[in-house]
mmCIF file of C-alpha atoms and ligand atoms in Angstrom:
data_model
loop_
_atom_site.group_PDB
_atom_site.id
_atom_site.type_symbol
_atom_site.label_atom_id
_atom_site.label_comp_id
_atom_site.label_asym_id
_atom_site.label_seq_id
_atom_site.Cartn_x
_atom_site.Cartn_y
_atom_site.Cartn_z
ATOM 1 C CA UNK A 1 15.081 6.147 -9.620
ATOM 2 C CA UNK A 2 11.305 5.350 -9.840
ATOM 3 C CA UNK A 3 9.217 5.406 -6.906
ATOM 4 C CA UNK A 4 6.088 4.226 -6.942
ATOM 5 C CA UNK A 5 2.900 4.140 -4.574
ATOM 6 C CA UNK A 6 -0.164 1.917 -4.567
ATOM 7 C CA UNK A 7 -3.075 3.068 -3.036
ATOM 8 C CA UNK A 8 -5.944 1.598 -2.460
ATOM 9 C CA UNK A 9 -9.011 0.217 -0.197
ATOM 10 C CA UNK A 10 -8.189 -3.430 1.635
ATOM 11 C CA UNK A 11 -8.670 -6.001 -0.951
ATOM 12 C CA UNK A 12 -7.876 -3.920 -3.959
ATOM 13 C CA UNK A 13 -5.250 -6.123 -5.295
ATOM 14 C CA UNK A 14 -2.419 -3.666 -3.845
ATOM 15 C CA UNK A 15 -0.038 -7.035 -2.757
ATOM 16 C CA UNK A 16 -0.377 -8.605 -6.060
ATOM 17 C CA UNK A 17 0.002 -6.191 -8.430
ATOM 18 C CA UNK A 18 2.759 -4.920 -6.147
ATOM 19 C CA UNK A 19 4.909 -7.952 -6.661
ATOM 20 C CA UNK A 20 4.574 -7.708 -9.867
ATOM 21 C CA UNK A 21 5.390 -4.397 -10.929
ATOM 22 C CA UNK A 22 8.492 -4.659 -8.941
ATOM 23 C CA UNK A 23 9.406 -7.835 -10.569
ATOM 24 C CA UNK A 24 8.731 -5.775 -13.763
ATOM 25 C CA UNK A 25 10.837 -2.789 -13.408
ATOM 26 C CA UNK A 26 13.374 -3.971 -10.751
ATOM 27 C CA UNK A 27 11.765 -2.196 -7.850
ATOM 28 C CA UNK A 28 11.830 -3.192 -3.929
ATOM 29 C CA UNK A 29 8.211 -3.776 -2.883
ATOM 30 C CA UNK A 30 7.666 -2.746 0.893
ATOM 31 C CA UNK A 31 4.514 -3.537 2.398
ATOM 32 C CA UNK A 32 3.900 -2.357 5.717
ATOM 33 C CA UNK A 33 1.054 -4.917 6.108
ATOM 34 C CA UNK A 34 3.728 -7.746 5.077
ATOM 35 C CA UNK A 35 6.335 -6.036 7.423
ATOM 36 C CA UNK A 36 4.020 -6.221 10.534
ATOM 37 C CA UNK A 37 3.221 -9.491 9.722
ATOM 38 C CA UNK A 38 6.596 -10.408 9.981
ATOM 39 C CA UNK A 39 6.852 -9.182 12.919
ATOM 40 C CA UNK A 40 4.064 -10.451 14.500
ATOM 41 C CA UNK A 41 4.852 -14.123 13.448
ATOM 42 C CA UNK A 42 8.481 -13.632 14.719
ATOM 43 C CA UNK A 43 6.989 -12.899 18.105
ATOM 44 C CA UNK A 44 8.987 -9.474 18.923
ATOM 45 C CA UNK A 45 7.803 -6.814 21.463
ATOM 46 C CA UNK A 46 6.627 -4.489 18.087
ATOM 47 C CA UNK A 47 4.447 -7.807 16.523
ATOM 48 C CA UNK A 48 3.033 -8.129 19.979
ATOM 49 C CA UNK A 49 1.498 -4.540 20.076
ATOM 50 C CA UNK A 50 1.070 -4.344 16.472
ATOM 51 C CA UNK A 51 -1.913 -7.687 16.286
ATOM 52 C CA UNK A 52 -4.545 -6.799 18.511
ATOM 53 C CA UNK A 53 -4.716 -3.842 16.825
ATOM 54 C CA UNK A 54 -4.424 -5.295 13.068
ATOM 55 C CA UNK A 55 -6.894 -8.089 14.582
ATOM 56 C CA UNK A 56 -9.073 -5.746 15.066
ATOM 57 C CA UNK A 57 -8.617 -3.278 11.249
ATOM 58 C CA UNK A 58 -7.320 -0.298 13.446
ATOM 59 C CA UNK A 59 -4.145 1.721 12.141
ATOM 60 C CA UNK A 60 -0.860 0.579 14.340
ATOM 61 C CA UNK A 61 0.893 4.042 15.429
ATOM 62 C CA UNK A 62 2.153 6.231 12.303
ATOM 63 C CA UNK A 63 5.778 6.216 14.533
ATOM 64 C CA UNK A 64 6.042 2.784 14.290
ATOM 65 C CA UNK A 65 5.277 2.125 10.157
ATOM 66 C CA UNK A 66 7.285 4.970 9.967
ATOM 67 C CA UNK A 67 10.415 3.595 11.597
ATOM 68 C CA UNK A 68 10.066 0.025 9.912
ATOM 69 C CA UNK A 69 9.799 2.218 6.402
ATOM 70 C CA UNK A 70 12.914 4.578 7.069
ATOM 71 C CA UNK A 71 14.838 1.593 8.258
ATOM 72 C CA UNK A 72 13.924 -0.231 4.876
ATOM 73 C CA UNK A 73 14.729 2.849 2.543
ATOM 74 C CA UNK A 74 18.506 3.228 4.426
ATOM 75 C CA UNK A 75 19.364 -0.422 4.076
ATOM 76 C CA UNK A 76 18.660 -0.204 0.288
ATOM 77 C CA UNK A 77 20.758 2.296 -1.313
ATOM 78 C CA UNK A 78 21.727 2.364 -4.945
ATOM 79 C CA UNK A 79 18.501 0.544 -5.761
ATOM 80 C CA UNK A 80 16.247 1.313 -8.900
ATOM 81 C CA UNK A 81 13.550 2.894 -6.938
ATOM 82 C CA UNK A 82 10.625 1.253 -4.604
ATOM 83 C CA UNK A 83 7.137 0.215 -4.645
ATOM 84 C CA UNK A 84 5.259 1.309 -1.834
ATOM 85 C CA UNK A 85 2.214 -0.603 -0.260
ATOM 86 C CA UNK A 86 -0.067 -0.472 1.899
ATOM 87 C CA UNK A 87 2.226 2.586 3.330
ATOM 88 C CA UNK A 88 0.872 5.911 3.402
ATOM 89 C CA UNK A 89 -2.017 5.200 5.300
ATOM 90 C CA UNK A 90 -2.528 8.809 7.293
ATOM 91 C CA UNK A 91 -1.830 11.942 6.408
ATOM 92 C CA UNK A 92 1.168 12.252 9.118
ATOM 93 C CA UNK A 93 2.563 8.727 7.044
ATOM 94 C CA UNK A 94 2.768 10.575 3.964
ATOM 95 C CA UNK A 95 4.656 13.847 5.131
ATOM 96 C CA UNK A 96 7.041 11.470 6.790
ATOM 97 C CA UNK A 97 7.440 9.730 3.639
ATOM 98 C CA UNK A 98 8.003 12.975 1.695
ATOM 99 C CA UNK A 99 10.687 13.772 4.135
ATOM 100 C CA UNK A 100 12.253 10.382 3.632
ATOM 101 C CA UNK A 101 12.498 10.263 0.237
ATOM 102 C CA UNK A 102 13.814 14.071 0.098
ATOM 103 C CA UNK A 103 16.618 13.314 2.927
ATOM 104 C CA UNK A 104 17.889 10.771 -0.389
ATOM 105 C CA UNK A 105 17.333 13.383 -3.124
ATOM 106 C CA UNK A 106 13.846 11.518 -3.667
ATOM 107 C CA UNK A 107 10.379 11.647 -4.398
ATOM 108 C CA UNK A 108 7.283 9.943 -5.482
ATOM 109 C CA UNK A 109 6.911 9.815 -8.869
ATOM 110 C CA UNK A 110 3.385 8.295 -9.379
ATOM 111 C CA UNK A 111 0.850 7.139 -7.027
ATOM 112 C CA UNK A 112 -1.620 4.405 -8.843
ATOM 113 C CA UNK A 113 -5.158 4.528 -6.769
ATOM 114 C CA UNK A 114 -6.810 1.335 -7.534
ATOM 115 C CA UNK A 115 -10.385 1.752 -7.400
ATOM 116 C CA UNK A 116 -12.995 -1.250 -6.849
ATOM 117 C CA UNK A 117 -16.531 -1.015 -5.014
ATOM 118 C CA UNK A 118 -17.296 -2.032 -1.560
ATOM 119 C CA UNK A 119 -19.096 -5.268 -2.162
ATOM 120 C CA UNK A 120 -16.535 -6.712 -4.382
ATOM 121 C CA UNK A 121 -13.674 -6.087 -2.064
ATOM 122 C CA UNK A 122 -15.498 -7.951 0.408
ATOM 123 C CA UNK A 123 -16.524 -11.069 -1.663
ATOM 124 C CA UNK A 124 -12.701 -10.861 -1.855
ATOM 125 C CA UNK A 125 -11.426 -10.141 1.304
ATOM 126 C CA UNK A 126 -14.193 -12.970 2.806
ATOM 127 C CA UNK A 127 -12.348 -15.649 -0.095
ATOM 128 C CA UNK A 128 -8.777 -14.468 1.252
ATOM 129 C CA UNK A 129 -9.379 -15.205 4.944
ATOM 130 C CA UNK A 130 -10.155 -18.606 3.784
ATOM 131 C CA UNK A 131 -6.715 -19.202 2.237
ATOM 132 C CA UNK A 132 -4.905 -16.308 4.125
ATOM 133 C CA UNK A 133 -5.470 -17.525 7.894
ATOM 134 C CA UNK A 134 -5.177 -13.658 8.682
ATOM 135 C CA UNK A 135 -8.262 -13.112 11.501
ATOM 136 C CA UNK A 136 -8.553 -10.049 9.803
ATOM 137 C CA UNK A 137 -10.045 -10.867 6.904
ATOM 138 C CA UNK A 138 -12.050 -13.738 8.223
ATOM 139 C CA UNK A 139 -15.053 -11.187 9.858
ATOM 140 C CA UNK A 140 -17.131 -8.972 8.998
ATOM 141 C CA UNK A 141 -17.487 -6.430 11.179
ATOM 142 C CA UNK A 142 -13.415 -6.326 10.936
ATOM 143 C CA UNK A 143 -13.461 -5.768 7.687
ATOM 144 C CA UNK A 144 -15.884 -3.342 7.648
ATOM 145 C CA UNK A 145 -13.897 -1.559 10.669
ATOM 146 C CA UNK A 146 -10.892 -1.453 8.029
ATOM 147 C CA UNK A 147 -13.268 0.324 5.158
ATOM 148 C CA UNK A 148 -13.938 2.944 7.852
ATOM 149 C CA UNK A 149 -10.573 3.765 8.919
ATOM 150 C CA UNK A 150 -9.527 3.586 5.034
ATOM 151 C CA UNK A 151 -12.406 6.200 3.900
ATOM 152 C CA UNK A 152 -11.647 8.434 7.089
ATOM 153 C CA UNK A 153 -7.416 8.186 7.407
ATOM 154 C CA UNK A 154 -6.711 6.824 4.039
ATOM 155 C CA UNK A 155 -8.759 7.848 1.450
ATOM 156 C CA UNK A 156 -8.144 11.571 1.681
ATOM 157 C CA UNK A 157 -4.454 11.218 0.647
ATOM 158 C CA UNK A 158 -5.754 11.162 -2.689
ATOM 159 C CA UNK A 159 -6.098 14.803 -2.370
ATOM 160 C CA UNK A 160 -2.670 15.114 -1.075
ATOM 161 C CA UNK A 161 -0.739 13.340 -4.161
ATOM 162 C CA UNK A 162 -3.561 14.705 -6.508
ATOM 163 C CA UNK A 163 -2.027 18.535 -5.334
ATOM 164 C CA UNK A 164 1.798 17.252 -5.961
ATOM 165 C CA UNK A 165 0.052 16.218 -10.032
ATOM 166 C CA UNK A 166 1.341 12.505 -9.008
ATOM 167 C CA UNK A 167 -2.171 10.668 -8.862
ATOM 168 C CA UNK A 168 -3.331 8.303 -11.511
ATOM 169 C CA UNK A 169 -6.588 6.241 -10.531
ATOM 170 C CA UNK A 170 -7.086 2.980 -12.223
ATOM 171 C CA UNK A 171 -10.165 0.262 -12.215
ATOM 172 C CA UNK A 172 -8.759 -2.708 -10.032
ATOM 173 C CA UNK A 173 -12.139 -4.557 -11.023
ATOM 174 C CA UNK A 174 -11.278 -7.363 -13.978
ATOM 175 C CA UNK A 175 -8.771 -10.267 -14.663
ATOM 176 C CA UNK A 176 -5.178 -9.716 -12.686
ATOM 177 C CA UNK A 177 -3.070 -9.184 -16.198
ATOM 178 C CA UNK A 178 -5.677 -6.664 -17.446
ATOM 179 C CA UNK A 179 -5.235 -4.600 -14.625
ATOM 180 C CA UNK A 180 -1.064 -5.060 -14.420
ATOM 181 C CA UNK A 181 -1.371 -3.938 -17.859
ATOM 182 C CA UNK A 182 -3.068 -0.801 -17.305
ATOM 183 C CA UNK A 183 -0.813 -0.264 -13.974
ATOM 184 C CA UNK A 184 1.682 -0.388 -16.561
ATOM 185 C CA UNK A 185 0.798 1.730 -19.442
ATOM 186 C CA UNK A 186 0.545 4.436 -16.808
ATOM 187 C CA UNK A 187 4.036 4.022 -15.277
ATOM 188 C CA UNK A 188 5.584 3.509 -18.731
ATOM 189 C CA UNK A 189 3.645 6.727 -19.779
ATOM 190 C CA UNK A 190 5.383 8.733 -17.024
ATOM 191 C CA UNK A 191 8.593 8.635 -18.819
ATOM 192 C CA UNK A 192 10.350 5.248 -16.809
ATOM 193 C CA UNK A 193 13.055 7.186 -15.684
ATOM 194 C CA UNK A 194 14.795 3.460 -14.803
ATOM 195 C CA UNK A 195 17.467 2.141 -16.813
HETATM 196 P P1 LIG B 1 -4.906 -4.611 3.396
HETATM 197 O O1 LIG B 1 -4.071 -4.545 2.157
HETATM 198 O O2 LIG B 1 -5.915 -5.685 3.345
HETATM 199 O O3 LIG B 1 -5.430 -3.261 3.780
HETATM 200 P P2 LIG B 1 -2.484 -4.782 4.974
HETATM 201 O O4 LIG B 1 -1.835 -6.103 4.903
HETATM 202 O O5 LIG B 1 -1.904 -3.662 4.175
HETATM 203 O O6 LIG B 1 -3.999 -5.027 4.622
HETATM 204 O O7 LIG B 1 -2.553 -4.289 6.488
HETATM 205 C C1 LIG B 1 -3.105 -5.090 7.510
HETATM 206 C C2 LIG B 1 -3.153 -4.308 8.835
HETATM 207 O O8 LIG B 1 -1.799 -3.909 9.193
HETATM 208 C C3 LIG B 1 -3.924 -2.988 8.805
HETATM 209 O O9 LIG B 1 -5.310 -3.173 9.015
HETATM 210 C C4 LIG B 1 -3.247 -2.219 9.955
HETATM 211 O O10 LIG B 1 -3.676 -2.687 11.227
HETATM 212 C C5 LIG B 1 -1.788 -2.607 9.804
HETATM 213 N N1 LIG B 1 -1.066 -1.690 8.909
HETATM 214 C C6 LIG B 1 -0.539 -1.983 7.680
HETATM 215 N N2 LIG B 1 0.039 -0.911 7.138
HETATM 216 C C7 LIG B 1 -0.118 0.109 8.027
HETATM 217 C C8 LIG B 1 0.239 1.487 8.050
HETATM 218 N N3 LIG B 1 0.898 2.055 7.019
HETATM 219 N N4 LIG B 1 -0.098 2.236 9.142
HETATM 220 C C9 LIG B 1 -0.730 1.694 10.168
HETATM 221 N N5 LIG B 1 -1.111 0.405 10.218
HETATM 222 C C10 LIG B 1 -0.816 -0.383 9.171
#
């Protein structure tokens, strides 16, 4: 199998180069952000709880992601690996995910850290919100609440996958297929252990 993680600030390009690595090499894409989405526009108790606080850029509770993630991994056995983003987002995510993945004989093969600079995620996040309808991305101050809680919970799980010799960083600034391509080159690099 081939698991792969995509890390990276809000507005990075995580979703869409997501989708299209999986598309690529046959992986399942789970997005966390997409999953709570889901469940926020299907109007269950978990959506409910889960949108003031996305409203607002704060983290919804690691026992929560953590659930929606396991439940995803067990209903997809015998797949050719998975494509995680958007999920770990706290330190507590990613030794849940560890245990996860080892409960199937598993682990994370590469994590891909797309980097880009503050001010051009936000000219991006600010032209999302106007196609995206997601109140999130439509204010400032919200979106500068989300850089905070990514530099403070996120960010240091670089050091965490840097330690397990997993971490490749990448520039996420320039044209979509430039940087699938370099996403790419790295995974292919790794040995693609899918067949
Ligand atoms: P972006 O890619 O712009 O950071 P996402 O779609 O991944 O946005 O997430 C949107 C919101 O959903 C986050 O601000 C947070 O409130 C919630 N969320 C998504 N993933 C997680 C997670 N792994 N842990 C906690 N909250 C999450």
């Amino acid at each position: 199998m081939l698991n792969l993680l995509l890390f990276g600030p809000p507005g990075a390009g995580k979703g869409t180069q997501a989708l299209k690595i999986a598309e690529k090499f046959g992986l399942i894409h789970i997005s966390t952000g997409d999953l709570l989405r889901a469940e926020v526009a299907g109007g269950t108790e978990l959506g409910k709880a889960a949108k003031s606080l996305m409203d607002k850029g704060i983290l919804v509770s690691d026992d929560i992601v953590v659930g929606m993630i396991d439940a995803k991994i067990s209903s997809n056995s015998s797949v050719k690996g998975f494509i995680f983003d958007g999920f770990p987002r706290t330190l507590p995510q990613a030794k849940a995910l560890d245990e996860l993945l080892a409960k199937h004989n598993q682990s994370i093969d590469i994590t891909l850290a797309l980097e880009v600079d503050k001010e051009e995620l936000y000219n991006r996040i600010s032209l999302r919100g106007k196609s995206s309808g997601r109140a999130d991305d439509q204010d400032k101050n919200t979106f500068l609440k989300r850089m905070q809680v990514y530099n403070t919970e996120t960010a240091p799980l670089k050091d965490y996958y840097k330690n397990q010799g997993v971490l490749v960083t990448i520039n996420g600034i320039g044209e979509i297929e430039d940087v699938f391509n370099s996403l790419c080159n790295e995974i292919i690099k790794k040995g693609n252990p899918v067949h």
